Amino acid sequence: MELKEFIDNAFEKYEESPELIDFKEELLTNLQDRLNSLEATGLKRAEALKKIEIEFADINKIADQMSLAKKKEVFEIQYMSLRHFVTKQQAAIYTILGVLVAFGLISAGLSYLASGKFEALTGGLMVFLAIPLAGFVYMGLTQETATRNPMRPLRASIYTIAVFVFLVSALLVPMFVFVEAKSLEGALAILIPFALLSIGVIAFLMITESDYRKSWVLKEAEKHNEWAKNFETSGNAQTFGVISAGVWILAIGAFVFLLILKLWIYSWIPLVVAIAMTMFLLAHYMKKSV
């Protein structure tokens, strides 16, 4: 089997795209260089091709000169539904956190049913719910997905601690309010130094947050922004807005007229027609802006 046929067979189950075509061409160049080097050592062509087929299990061994960013870009955009970003260890942690949440809800409910006291419910939630929920925050922020890169562990830890403090303080408030003493001052004393501080930390982190979207997502967003700009500057957006507004004015007028005539059974027709006309107009002017 020759190199091009070998590569085509390897990627035959994936949808063809310009990115994948470029990737395959670059990979073919690397494989050809590898084949030449193997033949230079005295291997016959069939033996060299067989060796390349074995080495192909690890693309990095063959194409170590290929741009890592390019490989990631191609695989992320083309195979995002096939890649498994959650490792077995992460899956185990997610499972444990989920079990803890379920246990916390059940134990808190049982405590409330047994004692009839609201503080027993919130106390159980504070003990068994705050930690796993904060754990979910950390895991979610540090989890790589098809569209975003993971956050640095240190920054994610600060988020997690702030969320944990907020949850604990929020769950302490009803314990102060619904106990027999009904200490509203105690509830405020908890909220002010802890809840407000954690909200401030989270707000600061969100304002100063970096963009974790992956390169292919940013490129798609750039294409969308360029299209939106063309849609606006070409005048198609204004034309679509005027025509669709006219369609909806007529539709609402027809709807009210049918209600006045007590023809309720037909009153939905103008609205459906207006939706269909709006979608048709949007598709028409979007196509003109491409």
GROMACS .gro file of C-alpha atoms in nm:
model
  290
    1MET     CA    1   0.000   0.000   0.000
    2GLU     CA    2   0.146   0.338  -0.104
    3LEU     CA    3   0.161   0.631   0.135
    4LYS     CA    4  -0.127   0.837  -0.006
    5GLU     CA    5  -0.359   0.538  -0.008
    6PHE     CA    6  -0.242   0.449   0.342
    7ILE     CA    7  -0.328   0.800   0.473
    8ASP     CA    8  -0.661   0.813   0.290
    9ASN     CA    9  -0.762   0.480   0.443
   10ALA     CA   10  -0.657   0.598   0.789
   11PHE     CA   11  -0.884   0.905   0.770
   12GLU     CA   12  -1.165   0.765   0.554
   13LYS     CA   13  -1.424   0.777   0.834
   14TYR     CA   14  -1.377   1.150   0.887
   15GLU     CA   15  -1.554   1.423   0.694
   16GLU     CA   16  -1.332   1.588   0.434
   17SER     CA   17  -1.254   1.955   0.492
   18PRO     CA   18  -0.989   2.210   0.385
   19GLU     CA   19  -0.821   2.174   0.725
   20LEU     CA   20  -0.809   1.796   0.700
   21ILE     CA   21  -0.679   1.808   0.341
   22ASP     CA   22  -0.392   2.037   0.449
   23PHE     CA   23  -0.322   1.808   0.743
   24LYS     CA   24  -0.305   1.498   0.520
   25GLU     CA   25  -0.078   1.672   0.270
   26GLU     CA   26   0.163   1.775   0.543
   27LEU     CA   27   0.150   1.427   0.693
   28LEU     CA   28   0.220   1.277   0.349
   29THR     CA   29   0.532   1.492   0.318
   30ASN     CA   30   0.655   1.375   0.658
   31LEU     CA   31   0.584   1.011   0.576
   32GLN     CA   32   0.765   1.040   0.242
   33ASP     CA   33   1.071   1.182   0.420
   34ARG     CA   34   1.051   0.896   0.670
   35LEU     CA   35   1.020   0.642   0.388
   36ASN     CA   36   1.327   0.784   0.210
   37SER     CA   37   1.532   0.771   0.530
   38LEU     CA   38   1.432   0.409   0.594
   39GLU     CA   39   1.518   0.305   0.238
   40ALA     CA   40   1.852   0.480   0.274
   41THR     CA   41   1.933   0.244   0.560
   42GLY     CA   42   1.898  -0.054   0.324
   43LEU     CA   43   1.538  -0.156   0.389
   44LYS     CA   44   1.331  -0.266   0.093
   45ARG     CA   45   1.032  -0.047   0.006
   46ALA     CA   46   0.777  -0.303   0.131
   47GLU     CA   47   0.965  -0.337   0.461
   48ALA     CA   48   0.990   0.040   0.499
   49LEU     CA   49   0.619   0.083   0.432
   50LYS     CA   50   0.539  -0.186   0.690
   51LYS     CA   51   0.756  -0.012   0.947
   52ILE     CA   52   0.582   0.319   0.879
   53GLU     CA   53   0.245   0.149   0.923
   54ILE     CA   54   0.355   0.029   1.267
   55GLU     CA   55   0.494   0.370   1.362
   56PHE     CA   56   0.174   0.541   1.246
   57ALA     CA   57   0.012   0.440   1.574
   58ASP     CA   58   0.189   0.740   1.722
   59ILE     CA   59   0.166   1.038   1.487
   60ASN     CA   60   0.414   1.235   1.695
   61LYS     CA   61   0.690   0.983   1.614
   62ILE     CA   62   0.634   1.033   1.242
   63ALA     CA   63   0.547   1.400   1.223
   64ASP     CA   64   0.750   1.550   1.504
   65GLN     CA   65   0.826   1.848   1.283
   66MET     CA   66   0.459   1.917   1.224
   67SER     CA   67   0.322   2.220   1.407
   68LEU     CA   68   0.153   2.113   1.730
   69ALA     CA   69  -0.088   2.405   1.702
   70LYS     CA   70  -0.187   2.293   1.353
   71LYS     CA   71  -0.247   1.935   1.466
   72LYS     CA   72  -0.459   2.051   1.759
   73GLU     CA   73  -0.655   2.288   1.538
   74VAL     CA   74  -0.739   2.012   1.289
   75PHE     CA   75  -0.827   1.749   1.546
   76GLU     CA   76  -1.030   1.986   1.765
   77ILE     CA   77  -1.252   2.118   1.488
   78GLN     CA   78  -1.294   1.790   1.297
   79TYR     CA   79  -1.305   1.531   1.573
   80MET     CA   80  -1.457   1.725   1.862
   81SER     CA   81  -1.740   1.473   1.890
   82LEU     CA   82  -1.498   1.178   1.894
   83ARG     CA   83  -1.238   1.293   2.142
   84HIS     CA   84  -1.279   1.195   2.504
   85PHE     CA   85  -1.149   1.480   2.714
   86VAL     CA   86  -1.252   1.322   3.045
   87THR     CA   87  -0.990   1.078   3.171
   88LYS     CA   88  -1.074   0.777   3.388
   89GLN     CA   89  -0.936   0.958   3.692
   90GLN     CA   90  -1.149   1.264   3.623
   91ALA     CA   91  -1.454   1.046   3.564
   92ALA     CA   92  -1.394   0.881   3.903
   93ILE     CA   93  -1.374   1.220   4.074
   94TYR     CA   94  -1.693   1.340   3.902
   95THR     CA   95  -1.867   1.022   4.015
   96ILE     CA   96  -1.752   1.059   4.376
   97LEU     CA   97  -1.863   1.424   4.386
   98GLY     CA   98  -2.202   1.327   4.244
   99VAL     CA   99  -2.245   1.056   4.506
  100LEU     CA  100  -2.154   1.305   4.780
  101VAL     CA  101  -2.414   1.551   4.652
  102ALA     CA  102  -2.682   1.280   4.650
  103PHE     CA  103  -2.576   1.167   4.997
  104GLY     CA  104  -2.588   1.525   5.124
  105LEU     CA  105  -2.939   1.583   4.991
  106ILE     CA  106  -3.067   1.254   5.132
  107SER     CA  107  -2.903   1.292   5.474
  108ALA     CA  108  -3.019   1.654   5.506
  109GLY     CA  109  -3.375   1.552   5.416
  110LEU     CA  110  -3.370   1.267   5.667
  111SER     CA  111  -3.237   1.499   5.938
  112TYR     CA  112  -3.518   1.744   5.873
  113LEU     CA  113  -3.785   1.473   5.874
  114ALA     CA  114  -3.648   1.326   6.197
  115SER     CA  115  -3.617   1.654   6.388
  116GLY     CA  116  -3.866   1.880   6.212
  117LYS     CA  117  -3.615   2.163   6.245
  118PHE     CA  118  -3.513   2.373   5.948
  119GLU     CA  119  -3.162   2.423   6.082
  120ALA     CA  120  -3.110   2.045   6.066
  121LEU     CA  121  -3.178   2.063   5.693
  122THR     CA  122  -2.939   2.351   5.628
  123GLY     CA  123  -2.678   2.205   5.861
  124GLY     CA  124  -2.675   1.880   5.670
  125LEU     CA  125  -2.653   2.063   5.339
  126MET     CA  126  -2.366   2.277   5.466
  127VAL     CA  127  -2.165   1.973   5.575
  128PHE     CA  128  -2.227   1.742   5.280
  129LEU     CA  129  -2.315   1.976   4.992
  130ALA     CA  130  -2.075   2.270   5.000
  131ILE     CA  131  -1.760   2.063   4.950
  132PRO     CA  132  -1.876   1.854   4.651
  133LEU     CA  133  -2.031   2.157   4.478
  134ALA     CA  134  -1.706   2.346   4.520
  135GLY     CA  135  -1.531   2.036   4.385
  136PHE     CA  136  -1.751   2.046   4.076
  137VAL     CA  137  -1.649   2.408   4.023
  138TYR     CA  138  -1.279   2.316   4.035
  139MET     CA  139  -1.321   2.016   3.805
  140GLY     CA  140  -1.529   2.213   3.558
  141LEU     CA  141  -1.282   2.500   3.538
  142THR     CA  142  -0.979   2.274   3.495
  143GLN     CA  143  -1.156   2.041   3.249
  144GLU     CA  144  -1.044   2.062   2.887
  145THR     CA  145  -1.327   2.043   2.635
  146ALA     CA  146  -1.352   2.056   2.258
  147THR     CA  147  -1.412   2.431   2.272
  148ARG     CA  148  -1.205   2.559   2.565
  149ASN     CA  149  -0.868   2.509   2.728
  150PRO     CA  150  -0.846   2.427   3.100
  151MET     CA  151  -0.791   2.702   3.356
  152ARG     CA  152  -0.470   2.705   3.557
  153PRO     CA  153  -0.508   2.504   3.882
  154LEU     CA  154  -0.410   2.797   4.107
  155ARG     CA  155  -0.671   3.032   3.963
  156ALA     CA  156  -0.932   2.755   3.964
  157SER     CA  157  -0.849   2.689   4.331
  158ILE     CA  158  -0.919   3.054   4.419
  159TYR     CA  159  -1.255   3.028   4.242
  160THR     CA  160  -1.328   2.706   4.431
  161ILE     CA  161  -1.242   2.851   4.773
  162ALA     CA  162  -1.454   3.160   4.705
  163VAL     CA  163  -1.751   2.946   4.601
  164PHE     CA  164  -1.708   2.723   4.907
  165VAL     CA  165  -1.702   3.022   5.143
  166PHE     CA  166  -2.010   3.170   4.976
  167LEU     CA  167  -2.204   2.841   4.999
  168VAL     CA  168  -2.117   2.789   5.366
  169SER     CA  169  -2.210   3.147   5.458
  170ALA     CA  170  -2.533   3.128   5.256
  171LEU     CA  171  -2.632   2.805   5.430
  172LEU     CA  172  -2.549   2.949   5.771
  173VAL     CA  173  -2.792   3.239   5.725
  174PRO     CA  174  -3.116   3.034   5.755
  175MET     CA  175  -2.967   2.858   6.058
  176PHE     CA  176  -2.951   3.197   6.235
  177VAL     CA  177  -3.287   3.316   6.104
  178PHE     CA  178  -3.501   3.007   6.169
  179VAL     CA  179  -3.362   2.901   6.506
  180GLU     CA  180  -3.562   2.989   6.814
  181ALA     CA  181  -3.346   3.295   6.886
  182LYS     CA  182  -3.402   3.426   6.528
  183SER     CA  183  -3.078   3.622   6.525
  184LEU     CA  184  -3.099   3.845   6.217
  185GLU     CA  185  -2.788   4.026   6.336
  186GLY     CA  186  -2.597   3.700   6.336
  187ALA     CA  187  -2.709   3.627   5.980
  188LEU     CA  188  -2.590   3.970   5.864
  189ALA     CA  189  -2.264   3.922   6.053
  190ILE     CA  190  -2.205   3.607   5.847
  191LEU     CA  191  -2.308   3.759   5.515
  192ILE     CA  192  -2.106   4.079   5.530
  193PRO     CA  193  -1.753   3.947   5.595
  194PHE     CA  194  -1.780   3.614   5.415
  195ALA     CA  195  -2.047   3.615   5.142
  196LEU     CA  196  -1.969   3.966   5.019
  197LEU     CA  197  -1.597   3.896   5.026
  198SER     CA  198  -1.636   3.576   4.824
  199ILE     CA  199  -1.865   3.753   4.574
  200GLY     CA  200  -1.605   4.027   4.538
  201VAL     CA  201  -1.328   3.774   4.473
  202ILE     CA  202  -1.538   3.591   4.213
  203ALA     CA  203  -1.632   3.919   4.044
  204PHE     CA  204  -1.267   4.026   4.028
  205LEU     CA  205  -1.161   3.692   3.882
  206MET     CA  206  -1.436   3.706   3.618
  207ILE     CA  207  -1.350   4.063   3.517
  208THR     CA  208  -0.980   3.980   3.479
  209GLU     CA  209  -1.044   3.640   3.318
  210SER     CA  210  -0.851   3.533   3.010
  211ASP     CA  211  -1.016   3.391   2.700
  212TYR     CA  212  -0.991   3.012   2.723
  213ARG     CA  213  -1.161   2.943   2.391
  214LYS     CA  214  -0.955   2.729   2.156
  215SER     CA  215  -0.808   2.855   1.831
  216TRP     CA  216  -1.071   2.702   1.604
  217VAL     CA  217  -1.350   2.854   1.815
  218LEU     CA  218  -1.188   3.196   1.792
  219LYS     CA  219  -1.157   3.157   1.415
  220GLU     CA  220  -1.524   3.062   1.386
  221ALA     CA  221  -1.618   3.363   1.600
  222GLU     CA  222  -1.404   3.585   1.379
  223LYS     CA  223  -1.582   3.454   1.070
  224HIS     CA  224  -1.918   3.518   1.234
  225ASN     CA  225  -1.819   3.873   1.329
  226GLU     CA  226  -1.699   3.938   0.975
  227TRP     CA  227  -2.027   3.811   0.835
  228ALA     CA  228  -2.225   4.024   1.083
  229LYS     CA  229  -2.024   4.329   0.980
  230ASN     CA  230  -2.094   4.259   0.612
  231PHE     CA  231  -2.461   4.201   0.692
  232GLU     CA  232  -2.477   4.541   0.862
  233THR     CA  233  -2.270   4.750   0.622
  234SER     CA  234  -2.433   4.607   0.308
  235GLY     CA  235  -2.772   4.741   0.417
  236ASN     CA  236  -2.924   4.392   0.424
  237ALA     CA  237  -2.978   4.413   0.799
  238GLN     CA  238  -3.179   4.735   0.768
  239THR     CA  239  -3.384   4.598   0.478
  240PHE     CA  240  -3.455   4.277   0.664
  241GLY     CA  241  -3.559   4.472   0.975
  242VAL     CA  242  -3.801   4.698   0.786
  243ILE     CA  243  -3.964   4.416   0.588
  244SER     CA  244  -3.990   4.179   0.886
  245ALA     CA  245  -4.140   4.459   1.098
  246GLY     CA  246  -4.403   4.515   0.827
  247VAL     CA  247  -4.478   4.142   0.815
  248TRP     CA  248  -4.530   4.127   1.192
  249ILE     CA  249  -4.747   4.439   1.199
  250LEU     CA  250  -4.975   4.282   0.939
  251ALA     CA  251  -4.971   3.948   1.123
  252ILE     CA  252  -5.063   4.103   1.459
  253GLY     CA  253  -5.334   4.309   1.290
  254ALA     CA  254  -5.477   3.996   1.129
  255PHE     CA  255  -5.455   3.813   1.463
  256VAL     CA  256  -5.652   4.087   1.645
  257PHE     CA  257  -5.905   4.109   1.358
  258LEU     CA  258  -5.973   3.735   1.378
  259LEU     CA  259  -6.018   3.761   1.757
  260ILE     CA  260  -6.269   4.042   1.711
  261LEU     CA  261  -6.460   3.825   1.465
  262LYS     CA  262  -6.442   3.545   1.727
  263LEU     CA  263  -6.261   3.322   1.479
  264TRP     CA  264  -6.017   3.198   1.745
  265ILE     CA  265  -5.965   2.869   1.566
  266TYR     CA  266  -5.794   3.055   1.278
  267SER     CA  267  -5.615   3.323   1.480
  268TRP     CA  268  -5.289   3.126   1.493
  269ILE     CA  269  -5.249   3.121   1.114
  270PRO     CA  270  -5.117   3.482   1.073
  271LEU     CA  271  -4.854   3.424   1.343
  272VAL     CA  272  -4.730   3.102   1.183
  273VAL     CA  273  -4.717   3.273   0.843
  274ALA     CA  274  -4.522   3.564   0.996
  275ILE     CA  275  -4.267   3.327   1.150
  276ALA     CA  276  -4.223   3.145   0.818
  277MET     CA  277  -4.188   3.474   0.628
  278THR     CA  278  -3.933   3.603   0.882
  279MET     CA  279  -3.721   3.289   0.852
  280PHE     CA  280  -3.739   3.305   0.472
  281LEU     CA  281  -3.636   3.672   0.468
  282LEU     CA  282  -3.353   3.609   0.713
  283ALA     CA  283  -3.219   3.320   0.502
  284HIS     CA  284  -3.248   3.530   0.185
  285TYR     CA  285  -3.059   3.832   0.321
  286MET     CA  286  -2.803   3.613   0.500
  287LYS     CA  287  -2.724   3.445   0.167
  288LYS     CA  288  -2.686   3.786   0.000
  289SER     CA  289  -2.433   3.890   0.269
  290VAL     CA  290  -2.206   3.587   0.225
   0.00000   0.00000   0.00000
